[in-house]
Amino acid sequence: QAMTTNVIYIANRGTQITFTLPILSSIGDFLLIVGEGVGGWLLDLNVGQQVRVGSQITTVTTGSVAATNQADALYLICTQANTLWTTFCGPQGNLVIV
């Protein structure tokens, strides 16, 4: 699932949904992923993009963030155009950050 900025995504399937960050984004754009289905979700990044969750940050080349529980959620704000997304508020759940 290719993502579009300023949209809320609800992962409500029995199998994992892979979301991919938008290639183009502006500072202040947001994305929200809410887990609802037992399959969970995985946020995949394009090369050169990173996601910061608290003091953790994904790798630049093969980074990802994944849910470990059905209700995990992630609210992101673009803090550097096209390249860096940062959590807004705390994430819900125990995320796997690569």
mmCIF file with all atom_site columns, C-alpha atoms in Angstrom:
data_model
loop_
_atom_site.group_PDB
_atom_site.id
_atom_site.type_symbol
_atom_site.label_atom_id
_atom_site.label_alt_id
_atom_site.label_comp_id
_atom_site.label_asym_id
_atom_site.label_entity_id
_atom_site.label_seq_id
_atom_site.pdbx_PDB_ins_code
_atom_site.Cartn_x
_atom_site.Cartn_y
_atom_site.Cartn_z
_atom_site.occupancy
_atom_site.B_iso_or_equiv
_atom_site.pdbx_formal_charge
_atom_site.auth_seq_id
_atom_site.auth_comp_id
_atom_site.auth_asym_id
_atom_site.auth_atom_id
_atom_site.pdbx_PDB_model_num
ATOM 1  C CA . GLN A 1 1  ? 0.000  0.000   0.000  1.00 0.00 ? 1  GLN A CA 1
ATOM 2  C CA . ALA A 1 2  ? 1.686  3.203   -1.180 1.00 0.00 ? 2  ALA A CA 1
ATOM 3  C CA . MET A 1 3  ? 0.874  5.972   1.288  1.00 0.00 ? 3  MET A CA 1
ATOM 4  C CA . THR A 1 4  ? -0.307 9.514   0.637  1.00 0.00 ? 4  THR A CA 1
ATOM 5  C CA . THR A 1 5  ? 0.416  12.324  3.097  1.00 0.00 ? 5  THR A CA 1
ATOM 6  C CA . ASN A 1 6  ? -2.228 13.585  5.512  1.00 0.00 ? 6  ASN A CA 1
ATOM 7  C CA . VAL A 1 7  ? -4.201 10.329  5.566  1.00 0.00 ? 7  VAL A CA 1
ATOM 8  C CA . ILE A 1 8  ? -5.168 7.917   8.348  1.00 0.00 ? 8  ILE A CA 1
ATOM 9  C CA . TYR A 1 9  ? -4.587 4.240   7.515  1.00 0.00 ? 9  TYR A CA 1
ATOM 10 C CA . ILE A 1 10 ? -6.340 1.425   9.367  1.00 0.00 ? 10 ILE A CA 1
ATOM 11 C CA . ALA A 1 11 ? -4.659 -1.971  9.090  1.00 0.00 ? 11 ALA A CA 1
ATOM 12 C CA . ASN A 1 12 ? -7.683 -4.227  9.437  1.00 0.00 ? 12 ASN A CA 1
ATOM 13 C CA . ARG A 1 13 ? -6.757 -7.492  7.694  1.00 0.00 ? 13 ARG A CA 1
ATOM 14 C CA . GLY A 1 14 ? -5.951 -10.976 8.865  1.00 0.00 ? 14 GLY A CA 1
ATOM 15 C CA . THR A 1 15 ? -2.566 -10.759 7.140  1.00 0.00 ? 15 THR A CA 1
ATOM 16 C CA . GLN A 1 16 ? 0.148  -8.152  7.548  1.00 0.00 ? 16 GLN A CA 1
ATOM 17 C CA . ILE A 1 17 ? -0.255 -4.969  5.509  1.00 0.00 ? 17 ILE A CA 1
ATOM 18 C CA . THR A 1 18 ? 2.917  -3.295  4.229  1.00 0.00 ? 18 THR A CA 1
ATOM 19 C CA . PHE A 1 19 ? 2.662  0.466   3.931  1.00 0.00 ? 19 PHE A CA 1
ATOM 20 C CA . THR A 1 20 ? 5.323  2.462   2.057  1.00 0.00 ? 20 THR A CA 1
ATOM 21 C CA . LEU A 1 21 ? 6.158  6.054   2.952  1.00 0.00 ? 21 LEU A CA 1
ATOM 22 C CA . PRO A 1 22 ? 5.377  8.624   0.247  1.00 0.00 ? 22 PRO A CA 1
ATOM 23 C CA . ILE A 1 23 ? 8.409  9.676   -1.783 1.00 0.00 ? 23 ILE A CA 1
ATOM 24 C CA . LEU A 1 24 ? 7.399  13.348  -1.636 1.00 0.00 ? 24 LEU A CA 1
ATOM 25 C CA . SER A 1 25 ? 6.447  15.045  1.609  1.00 0.00 ? 25 SER A CA 1
ATOM 26 C CA . SER A 1 26 ? 6.560  18.520  3.124  1.00 0.00 ? 26 SER A CA 1
ATOM 27 C CA . ILE A 1 27 ? 7.417  19.562  6.655  1.00 0.00 ? 27 ILE A CA 1
ATOM 28 C CA . GLY A 1 28 ? 4.240  19.286  8.721  1.00 0.00 ? 28 GLY A CA 1
ATOM 29 C CA . ASP A 1 29 ? 2.613  16.524  6.655  1.00 0.00 ? 29 ASP A CA 1
ATOM 30 C CA . PHE A 1 30 ? 1.273  13.674  8.776  1.00 0.00 ? 30 PHE A CA 1
ATOM 31 C CA . LEU A 1 31 ? 0.573  9.954   8.542  1.00 0.00 ? 31 LEU A CA 1
ATOM 32 C CA . LEU A 1 32 ? -1.306 7.795   11.006 1.00 0.00 ? 32 LEU A CA 1
ATOM 33 C CA . ILE A 1 33 ? -1.352 3.999   11.041 1.00 0.00 ? 33 ILE A CA 1
ATOM 34 C CA . VAL A 1 34 ? -3.810 2.294   13.370 1.00 0.00 ? 34 VAL A CA 1
ATOM 35 C CA . GLY A 1 35 ? -3.737 -1.449  13.885 1.00 0.00 ? 35 GLY A CA 1
ATOM 36 C CA . GLU A 1 36 ? -7.126 -3.143  13.925 1.00 0.00 ? 36 GLU A CA 1
ATOM 37 C CA . GLY A 1 37 ? -6.627 -6.532  12.253 1.00 0.00 ? 37 GLY A CA 1
ATOM 38 C CA . VAL A 1 38 ? -4.721 -9.512  13.644 1.00 0.00 ? 38 VAL A CA 1
ATOM 39 C CA . GLY A 1 39 ? -2.238 -9.376  10.741 1.00 0.00 ? 39 GLY A CA 1
ATOM 40 C CA . GLY A 1 40 ? -0.639 -6.145  11.925 1.00 0.00 ? 40 GLY A CA 1
ATOM 41 C CA . TRP A 1 41 ? 1.329  -3.776  9.744  1.00 0.00 ? 41 TRP A CA 1
ATOM 42 C CA . LEU A 1 42 ? 4.833  -2.950  8.530  1.00 0.00 ? 42 LEU A CA 1
ATOM 43 C CA . LEU A 1 43 ? 5.962  0.530   7.499  1.00 0.00 ? 43 LEU A CA 1
ATOM 44 C CA . ASP A 1 44 ? 8.514  0.283   4.693  1.00 0.00 ? 44 ASP A CA 1
ATOM 45 C CA . LEU A 1 45 ? 10.779 3.197   3.774  1.00 0.00 ? 45 LEU A CA 1
ATOM 46 C CA . ASN A 1 46 ? 12.205 4.312   0.467  1.00 0.00 ? 46 ASN A CA 1
ATOM 47 C CA . VAL A 1 47 ? 16.010 4.600   0.200  1.00 0.00 ? 47 VAL A CA 1
ATOM 48 C CA . GLY A 1 48 ? 17.162 7.797   1.891  1.00 0.00 ? 48 GLY A CA 1
ATOM 49 C CA . GLN A 1 49 ? 14.185 8.022   4.255  1.00 0.00 ? 49 GLN A CA 1
ATOM 50 C CA . GLN A 1 50 ? 14.174 7.526   8.016  1.00 0.00 ? 50 GLN A CA 1
ATOM 51 C CA . VAL A 1 51 ? 11.643 7.332   10.834 1.00 0.00 ? 51 VAL A CA 1
ATOM 52 C CA . ARG A 1 52 ? 12.516 8.535   14.329 1.00 0.00 ? 52 ARG A CA 1
ATOM 53 C CA . VAL A 1 53 ? 10.657 6.943   17.240 1.00 0.00 ? 53 VAL A CA 1
ATOM 54 C CA . GLY A 1 54 ? 11.867 8.578   20.440 1.00 0.00 ? 54 GLY A CA 1
ATOM 55 C CA . SER A 1 55 ? 15.626 8.048   20.591 1.00 0.00 ? 55 SER A CA 1
ATOM 56 C CA . GLN A 1 56 ? 15.567 5.267   17.975 1.00 0.00 ? 56 GLN A CA 1
ATOM 57 C CA . ILE A 1 57 ? 15.938 5.892   14.250 1.00 0.00 ? 57 ILE A CA 1
ATOM 58 C CA . THR A 1 58 ? 15.642 3.551   11.300 1.00 0.00 ? 58 THR A CA 1
ATOM 59 C CA . THR A 1 59 ? 18.524 2.821   8.953  1.00 0.00 ? 59 THR A CA 1
ATOM 60 C CA . VAL A 1 60 ? 18.752 4.876   5.758  1.00 0.00 ? 60 VAL A CA 1
ATOM 61 C CA . THR A 1 61 ? 18.986 1.967   3.310  1.00 0.00 ? 61 THR A CA 1
ATOM 62 C CA . THR A 1 62 ? 16.704 -0.787  4.612  1.00 0.00 ? 62 THR A CA 1
ATOM 63 C CA . GLY A 1 63 ? 14.707 0.783   7.405  1.00 0.00 ? 63 GLY A CA 1
ATOM 64 C CA . SER A 1 64 ? 11.269 -0.289  8.582  1.00 0.00 ? 64 SER A CA 1
ATOM 65 C CA . VAL A 1 65 ? 8.913  -0.065  11.532 1.00 0.00 ? 65 VAL A CA 1
ATOM 66 C CA . ALA A 1 66 ? 6.617  -2.977  12.349 1.00 0.00 ? 66 ALA A CA 1
ATOM 67 C CA . ALA A 1 67 ? 3.750  -3.635  14.708 1.00 0.00 ? 67 ALA A CA 1
ATOM 68 C CA . THR A 1 68 ? 4.054  -6.487  17.185 1.00 0.00 ? 68 THR A CA 1
ATOM 69 C CA . ASN A 1 69 ? 0.449  -6.394  18.425 1.00 0.00 ? 69 ASN A CA 1
ATOM 70 C CA . GLN A 1 70 ? -2.935 -6.006  16.781 1.00 0.00 ? 70 GLN A CA 1
ATOM 71 C CA . ALA A 1 71 ? -3.664 -2.542  18.217 1.00 0.00 ? 71 ALA A CA 1
ATOM 72 C CA . ASP A 1 72 ? -0.244 -0.939  17.651 1.00 0.00 ? 72 ASP A CA 1
ATOM 73 C CA . ALA A 1 73 ? -0.445 2.581   16.208 1.00 0.00 ? 73 ALA A CA 1
ATOM 74 C CA . LEU A 1 74 ? 2.001  5.157   14.874 1.00 0.00 ? 74 LEU A CA 1
ATOM 75 C CA . TYR A 1 75 ? 1.444  8.897   14.292 1.00 0.00 ? 75 TYR A CA 1
ATOM 76 C CA . LEU A 1 76 ? 4.168  10.529  12.190 1.00 0.00 ? 76 LEU A CA 1
ATOM 77 C CA . ILE A 1 77 ? 4.955  14.119  11.254 1.00 0.00 ? 77 ILE A CA 1
ATOM 78 C CA . CYS A 1 78 ? 7.348  14.991  8.408  1.00 0.00 ? 78 CYS A CA 1
ATOM 79 C CA . THR A 1 79 ? 10.194 16.982  9.991  1.00 0.00 ? 79 THR A CA 1
ATOM 80 C CA . GLN A 1 80 ? 12.549 17.107  6.977  1.00 0.00 ? 80 GLN A CA 1
ATOM 81 C CA . ALA A 1 81 ? 10.964 17.259  3.536  1.00 0.00 ? 81 ALA A CA 1
ATOM 82 C CA . ASN A 1 82 ? 10.943 13.894  1.746  1.00 0.00 ? 82 ASN A CA 1
ATOM 83 C CA . THR A 1 83 ? 13.424 12.240  4.120  1.00 0.00 ? 83 THR A CA 1
ATOM 84 C CA . LEU A 1 84 ? 12.601 12.282  7.850  1.00 0.00 ? 84 LEU A CA 1
ATOM 85 C CA . TRP A 1 85 ? 9.420  11.392  9.709  1.00 0.00 ? 85 TRP A CA 1
ATOM 86 C CA . THR A 1 86 ? 9.186  11.742  13.499 1.00 0.00 ? 86 THR A CA 1
ATOM 87 C CA . THR A 1 87 ? 6.635  10.301  15.922 1.00 0.00 ? 87 THR A CA 1
ATOM 88 C CA . PHE A 1 88 ? 4.110  12.760  17.265 1.00 0.00 ? 88 PHE A CA 1
ATOM 89 C CA . CYS A 1 89 ? 2.965  11.671  20.702 1.00 0.00 ? 89 CYS A CA 1
ATOM 90 C CA . GLY A 1 90 ? 4.115  8.256   21.820 1.00 0.00 ? 90 GLY A CA 1
ATOM 91 C CA . PRO A 1 91 ? 3.528  5.252   19.599 1.00 0.00 ? 91 PRO A CA 1
ATOM 92 C CA . GLN A 1 92 ? 1.030  2.687   20.816 1.00 0.00 ? 92 GLN A CA 1
ATOM 93 C CA . GLY A 1 93 ? 2.593  -0.718  21.435 1.00 0.00 ? 93 GLY A CA 1
ATOM 94 C CA . ASN A 1 94 ? 6.054  -2.261  21.180 1.00 0.00 ? 94 ASN A CA 1
ATOM 95 C CA . LEU A 1 95 ? 7.271  -1.509  17.679 1.00 0.00 ? 95 LEU A CA 1
ATOM 96 C CA . VAL A 1 96 ? 10.164 -3.236  15.907 1.00 0.00 ? 96 VAL A CA 1
ATOM 97 C CA . ILE A 1 97 ? 12.419 -0.508  14.496 1.00 0.00 ? 97 ILE A CA 1
ATOM 98 C CA . VAL A 1 98 ? 15.046 -1.529  11.917 1.00 0.00 ? 98 VAL A CA 1
#
